[in-house]
XYZ file of C-alpha atoms in Angstrom:
456
model
C -0.085 -0.040 -0.063
C 1.157 3.262 -0.591
C 2.341 6.051 1.898
C 0.582 8.796 0.782
C 1.940 12.481 1.820
C -0.809 13.178 4.641
C 1.005 9.733 5.703
C 4.569 10.768 5.725
C 6.787 13.145 7.202
C 6.933 15.640 4.682
C 10.115 18.124 4.551
C 10.745 21.318 3.132
C 13.710 22.193 0.728
C 15.342 24.194 3.423
C 15.062 21.269 5.782
C 15.803 18.886 3.519
C 19.186 20.289 2.666
C 19.843 21.440 6.481
C 20.067 17.666 7.204
C 21.583 16.723 4.064
C 24.304 18.994 5.144
C 24.428 18.405 8.600
C 24.571 14.226 7.294
C 27.339 15.399 5.156
C 29.100 17.601 7.885
C 29.153 14.821 10.284
C 30.293 11.922 8.592
C 33.024 13.746 6.567
C 36.039 15.857 9.119
C 38.241 17.048 7.099
C 39.381 15.733 3.493
C 42.631 16.387 0.685
C 40.910 16.806 -2.913
C 43.892 17.421 -5.300
C 42.634 18.945 -9.132
C 42.710 21.560 -11.843
C 41.293 24.773 -10.482
C 38.939 26.381 -12.893
C 36.046 29.328 -12.649
C 38.433 30.530 -10.157
C 36.352 34.170 -8.819
C 37.302 36.552 -6.372
C 34.578 38.918 -5.318
C 34.861 42.105 -3.300
C 34.014 40.157 -0.345
C 37.593 38.423 -0.170
C 36.253 35.468 -0.224
C 37.326 32.789 -3.218
C 35.017 30.838 -5.431
C 36.188 28.178 -7.147
C 36.392 24.259 -9.100
C 38.192 21.573 -9.130
C 38.234 19.159 -11.482
C 39.624 16.037 -12.820
C 39.037 14.720 -16.256
C 35.854 12.564 -15.457
C 33.822 14.836 -12.336
C 34.431 18.733 -10.632
C 33.230 20.013 -7.143
C 32.789 23.606 -6.023
C 34.463 24.814 -3.363
C 34.696 28.198 -1.433
C 37.581 29.112 0.814
C 36.553 32.185 3.024
C 38.973 35.505 3.474
C 39.887 34.730 7.181
C 41.539 31.239 5.837
C 42.991 32.428 2.158
C 44.587 35.576 3.616
C 47.039 33.575 4.859
C 48.348 31.718 1.827
C 51.558 32.376 0.635
C 51.161 32.318 -3.050
C 47.865 33.280 -5.571
C 46.279 30.901 -7.686
C 45.156 30.978 -11.459
C 42.780 29.259 -13.434
C 44.266 26.187 -14.498
C 46.831 25.611 -11.219
C 47.127 22.023 -10.216
C 46.665 22.447 -6.478
C 45.806 20.411 -3.105
C 43.071 21.718 -0.865
C 42.286 20.785 3.008
C 39.133 21.180 3.320
C 35.583 20.427 5.225
C 33.135 18.257 2.981
C 29.485 20.627 3.282
C 26.306 21.500 1.377
C 25.349 25.252 -0.348
C 21.641 25.513 1.508
C 20.345 28.270 -0.804
C 20.803 26.481 -3.926
C 21.090 22.716 -2.329
C 24.936 22.108 -3.896
C 26.867 19.843 -2.125
C 30.593 21.853 -1.935
C 33.795 21.715 -0.238
C 34.661 24.484 2.379
C 38.272 24.898 1.945
C 40.903 26.261 5.159
C 44.364 25.197 3.856
C 45.328 25.570 -0.782
C 48.954 24.897 -1.908
C 50.488 23.823 -5.160
C 50.356 20.096 -5.624
C 53.290 18.448 -4.717
C 54.190 21.218 -1.968
C 53.257 18.947 0.977
C 56.053 16.554 -0.634
C 58.343 19.015 -0.668
C 57.504 20.374 2.467
C 58.069 16.744 4.361
C 60.987 16.257 2.860
C 62.396 19.715 3.963
C 60.985 18.841 7.762
C 62.315 15.621 7.231
C 66.241 16.532 6.402
C 66.210 19.699 9.274
C 64.856 16.945 11.761
C 68.221 14.878 10.816
C 70.687 17.731 10.517
C 69.845 18.995 14.158
C 69.979 15.785 15.228
C 73.422 15.282 14.151
C 74.508 18.463 16.036
C 74.752 20.787 12.578
C 72.767 23.347 13.207
C 74.597 23.577 17.355
C 75.384 27.271 18.739
C 78.875 26.040 19.015
C 79.520 25.314 15.018
C 78.509 29.150 14.525
C 81.246 31.343 13.782
C 80.977 35.022 14.601
C 80.829 37.376 11.824
C 84.315 39.794 11.423
C 84.053 43.464 13.349
C 85.242 45.303 10.303
C 85.172 43.742 6.647
C 87.477 44.873 3.566
C 87.072 41.839 1.481
C 83.097 40.236 1.035
C 83.097 37.032 -1.334
C 79.276 36.903 -2.551
C 77.721 34.079 -3.664
C 74.685 34.438 -6.385
C 73.082 34.952 -9.719
C 74.691 37.253 -11.415
C 71.421 38.222 -13.350
C 68.986 38.264 -9.164
C 67.693 41.436 -8.297
C 69.721 40.245 -4.387
C 73.060 40.940 -6.145
C 71.473 44.466 -7.254
C 70.305 45.306 -3.769
C 73.772 43.735 -1.866
C 75.957 46.473 -4.047
C 73.664 49.086 -3.430
C 73.428 48.774 -0.103
C 77.340 48.530 0.170
C 77.588 51.520 -1.718
C 75.335 53.534 0.421
C 77.192 51.919 3.722
C 80.531 51.530 3.095
C 81.667 51.379 -0.336
C 84.973 50.365 0.813
C 84.601 47.300 0.903
C 85.859 44.612 -1.752
C 83.195 42.285 -3.016
C 84.316 39.679 -5.481
C 81.581 37.975 -7.118
C 81.103 34.252 -7.581
C 78.814 33.485 -9.916
C 75.846 30.538 -9.552
C 72.705 29.410 -10.750
C 70.581 29.654 -8.202
C 67.303 27.849 -9.106
C 67.133 24.910 -10.789
C 69.032 20.908 -11.614
C 72.564 21.396 -10.138
C 72.191 24.275 -8.452
C 73.192 23.189 -4.973
C 76.052 22.087 -6.170
C 77.198 24.379 -8.018
C 76.409 26.827 -5.004
C 78.579 24.334 -2.895
C 81.338 24.137 -5.155
C 81.430 28.246 -4.710
C 81.977 28.189 -1.681
C 84.071 25.499 -1.033
C 86.133 27.635 -3.935
C 85.795 30.877 -1.514
C 87.516 29.002 1.050
C 90.851 28.096 -0.622
C 90.958 31.092 -2.737
C 91.216 32.738 0.718
C 93.710 30.500 1.809
C 96.218 29.918 -1.201
C 95.909 33.473 -2.877
C 96.756 36.940 -1.790
C 94.119 37.939 -3.976
C 91.619 36.639 -2.194
C 92.015 37.095 1.327
C 88.224 37.316 2.236
C 86.590 38.305 5.319
C 82.906 36.786 5.372
C 80.449 35.343 2.813
C 77.285 35.886 1.514
C 74.810 33.159 0.197
C 71.778 35.538 -1.248
C 69.177 34.606 -3.681
C 65.837 36.765 -4.146
C 62.251 35.333 -2.475
C 59.950 32.404 -4.104
C 57.960 29.368 -3.702
C 59.455 26.541 -1.814
C 60.333 25.012 -5.285
C 62.103 28.102 -6.260
C 64.260 28.237 -3.029
C 64.959 23.911 -3.233
C 68.434 24.384 -4.076
C 69.342 26.010 -0.615
C 67.599 22.266 0.821
C 70.277 20.320 0.066
C 72.207 18.704 2.935
C 75.259 18.248 0.855
C 75.395 22.245 0.783
C 74.122 22.432 4.571
C 77.223 20.576 5.163
C 79.687 22.665 3.030
C 78.302 25.554 4.670
C 79.070 24.229 8.338
C 82.927 23.158 7.072
C 83.703 26.294 5.683
C 86.022 28.337 7.412
C 84.716 31.968 6.557
C 81.744 33.052 8.713
C 78.777 32.080 6.098
C 75.672 34.605 6.663
C 72.565 33.388 4.756
C 70.483 36.397 3.028
C 67.934 33.794 1.069
C 64.258 34.644 0.178
C 62.035 37.383 1.387
C 61.769 37.290 6.048
C 59.095 34.894 6.183
C 61.336 32.154 3.794
C 63.030 29.389 5.860
C 65.573 27.461 4.437
C 68.406 24.432 5.465
C 70.893 26.829 4.288
C 69.417 29.316 6.979
C 70.029 26.775 9.776
C 73.382 25.763 8.781
C 74.517 29.178 8.574
C 76.396 31.221 10.906
C 74.151 33.574 10.292
C 70.533 33.962 9.037
C 69.650 37.743 7.766
C 65.887 37.688 6.701
C 66.910 39.554 3.011
C 69.461 39.992 1.054
C 69.527 43.542 2.095
C 69.949 42.667 5.609
C 72.445 40.341 5.051
C 74.964 43.417 3.647
C 73.857 45.658 6.038
C 75.082 42.740 9.009
C 78.350 43.186 7.242
C 79.012 46.483 6.500
C 79.719 49.116 8.799
C 78.132 52.908 8.471
C 80.555 55.526 7.144
C 78.266 58.371 8.370
C 77.673 56.129 11.570
C 82.478 55.913 11.888
C 82.252 59.213 11.143
C 79.997 60.474 13.749
C 81.505 58.311 16.401
C 84.800 59.901 15.468
C 83.482 63.625 16.298
C 81.753 62.178 19.256
C 85.237 61.267 20.659
C 86.722 64.734 19.794
C 83.796 66.181 21.645
C 84.391 63.685 24.260
C 88.174 64.431 24.208
C 87.945 68.194 24.124
C 84.981 68.833 27.295
C 87.531 66.274 29.105
C 90.222 68.737 28.714
C 88.092 71.568 29.661
C 87.418 69.733 32.480
C 90.583 69.094 33.486
C 92.036 72.627 33.126
C 89.339 73.756 35.548
C 90.132 71.429 37.987
C 93.655 72.478 38.321
C 92.443 76.599 38.005
C 90.413 75.749 40.329
C 93.151 74.042 42.555
C 95.584 76.916 41.841
C 92.789 79.642 43.397
C 93.040 76.511 46.369
C 96.437 76.791 46.581
C 96.608 80.502 46.790
C 94.109 81.724 48.905
C 95.892 78.637 51.272
C 99.250 80.157 50.430
C 99.654 84.022 50.668
C 103.228 83.342 52.009
C 105.719 83.433 51.706
C 105.656 84.978 48.924
C 108.747 82.120 46.844
C 106.889 79.290 47.699
C 103.919 80.590 45.598
C 105.478 81.570 42.987
C 107.725 78.295 42.808
C 103.969 76.729 42.801
C 102.769 79.067 40.221
C 106.022 78.505 37.567
C 105.095 74.876 38.325
C 102.044 74.911 37.647
C 102.911 77.015 34.223
C 104.671 74.135 33.276
C 102.463 71.596 33.673
C 99.571 73.631 31.739
C 102.301 74.084 29.257
C 102.990 70.287 29.405
C 99.007 69.909 29.160
C 98.468 71.762 25.890
C 101.855 70.096 24.552
C 99.816 66.691 25.302
C 96.408 67.972 24.262
C 98.038 69.486 21.011
C 99.635 66.400 20.586
C 97.000 63.762 20.391
C 94.742 66.089 18.342
C 97.021 66.076 15.983
C 97.548 62.615 16.387
C 93.308 62.312 15.877
C 93.366 63.924 12.805
C 96.477 62.285 10.923
C 94.003 59.094 12.121
C 90.983 60.650 10.260
C 92.914 62.025 7.412
C 94.580 58.109 6.927
C 91.089 57.096 7.138
C 89.913 59.375 4.853
C 93.076 58.649 1.831
C 92.015 54.918 2.780
C 88.446 55.678 1.606
C 89.534 57.620 -1.557
C 92.216 54.816 -2.691
C 89.813 52.129 -2.654
C 87.223 54.660 -4.514
C 86.424 52.783 -7.777
C 87.176 55.725 -9.728
C 91.555 54.791 -10.131
C 90.340 51.496 -11.248
C 87.986 53.334 -14.236
C 90.848 55.465 -15.218
C 93.237 53.225 -15.377
C 90.514 50.843 -17.551
C 90.121 53.874 -19.683
C 94.064 54.138 -19.860
C 94.401 50.011 -20.637
C 91.220 50.757 -23.359
C 92.875 53.601 -25.105
C 95.889 51.392 -25.426
C 94.495 48.400 -26.673
C 91.990 50.463 -29.791
C 95.982 51.996 -30.667
C 97.332 48.546 -30.963
C 94.355 47.705 -33.264
C 94.588 50.638 -35.027
C 98.546 49.884 -35.740
C 97.280 46.452 -36.494
C 94.593 47.111 -38.848
C 96.920 49.384 -41.216
C 99.536 46.872 -41.235
C 97.247 44.136 -42.470
C 96.118 46.393 -45.270
C 99.400 47.184 -45.813
C 100.723 43.041 -46.306
C 97.281 43.175 -48.316
C 98.586 45.820 -50.455
C 101.724 43.726 -51.535
C 99.903 40.810 -52.167
C 97.412 42.313 -54.566
C 100.934 44.026 -56.475
C 102.045 41.064 -56.666
C 99.024 39.376 -58.316
C 98.894 42.012 -60.699
C 102.335 41.722 -61.839
C 101.505 37.654 -62.471
C 98.603 38.808 -63.985
C 100.853 40.930 -66.768
C 102.973 38.882 -67.392
C 100.750 36.080 -68.600
C 98.579 38.381 -70.644
C 98.790 37.403 -74.198
C 99.074 40.563 -75.468
C 102.467 41.157 -73.896
C 103.840 38.714 -76.104
C 103.326 40.993 -79.322
C 105.679 43.244 -77.514
C 108.597 40.447 -78.203
C 108.124 40.984 -81.959
C 105.122 38.360 -82.477
C 101.800 39.112 -84.050
C 98.660 36.813 -84.295
C 97.118 36.417 -87.245
C 93.728 36.396 -88.308
C 91.469 35.609 -91.841
C 89.039 37.593 -92.585
C 86.144 36.401 -90.565
C 88.507 37.399 -87.747
C 89.270 33.511 -86.415
C 92.871 33.150 -85.295
C 95.486 31.157 -88.114
C 97.203 28.697 -86.115
C 98.637 26.396 -89.136
C 99.447 27.243 -92.814
C 97.387 24.220 -93.922
C 94.729 26.641 -92.698
C 95.242 29.300 -95.135
C 95.562 29.232 -99.043
C 97.458 31.230 -101.723
C 96.502 35.019 -102.524
C 94.240 34.514 -99.110
C 94.234 38.042 -97.153
C 95.134 37.713 -93.802
C 95.353 40.563 -90.887
C 98.480 40.740 -88.668
C 97.789 42.276 -85.080
C 101.294 43.807 -83.654
C 102.456 45.544 -80.035
C 101.054 48.373 -82.120
C 98.695 48.269 -84.907
C 97.539 46.015 -87.194
C 98.366 44.777 -91.079
C 97.062 43.762 -93.973
C 98.220 40.601 -95.679
C 98.376 38.404 -98.651
C 99.649 35.060 -98.902
C 102.097 34.724 -101.784
C 103.092 30.732 -101.104
C 101.831 28.356 -98.226
C 103.715 25.331 -96.707
C 102.587 22.537 -94.682
C 106.605 21.650 -93.161
C 107.429 22.731 -90.319
C 110.047 25.399 -90.568
C 108.434 26.636 -94.002
């Protein structure tokens, strides 16, 4: 017997959708879904709405603003992504959907797991212990910079050093910082820097910077290499890691002696501010001047006190006064010597800054280029003279081979009236008219006798 609507529990669409939603959310806690992102929308509310699909099906998804603001990448249609979400149902339209709480590029989770496993392994071995960290030098004169020669990190570091202390010498060891073989290249460059510092007088490095701009976990993966981490710890030169942005963390950061949040910050760590040095020198000069004035004032006060107490005898007073004058003269000389010494030190530091200026190198390079240009002009002139002589020799050979030149020796070229050259006496007949071409002019001839024997 069929059950009528009056006998059954009749649900409204909203009640049905609510019960279906409750059933879905109670049955599924969280799920990970991987697929291709499509129909991506960012309305003004800040929420994200999109679809995840594969070659057989698709599912609608929503990710609210309070969750998507935490992501470190911007998804786009066509991206292969992995979504952590709650299974739910949108009651208003009765549509099955996923409420996302975390989104990452497909494959990033595996990389993160590899990163954490290697980090824990090396930490347990003690590679990241504070005892392994080398202190940074108080003053850096020569810096080894291991980075990409075309990256923005290089320009950021050079800009900071030029602003803070242009006297620091920078040697760039160019390496790829992304892609296959990049980690090995970085480790080899670090080993080379240590070898140069030991064996070459022109590579007296004080410290090393490993630098690279920001990027995704995949972009920075070269700095999550075990061999590179061990090379950093084994380095005798202090190593500062300036990889990515402040939020980016790599294995190289843990292994380095100091981790800088950015490449620019790494340059600031290893460079003294020229303005601060000058300010410290000026502060020292002022402190010394105040101390001298205070010393003189105390001496004058002591003198006045002695004068007040020793009004008699006058000879004793004059002796003390003379002694005080001597002390004052000695103090003045000492002050002058100290000021002269400070001025000489200031002049010496200024001269060192000027000596390390790139202007002198530019001038030397310009002179070298001029010498090379003069040498090139001379070489071109010699080459042209050689070719001219060769051309003249070939002209002489051509002139010697010219058949007309044979006529200059008394020979003639015979041709019949049709212009055909006569080579044999059998080709002509008696009374035949011929033309004779001479070296100068020509002759009209008539054959009186024709012989066929040689010599006739």
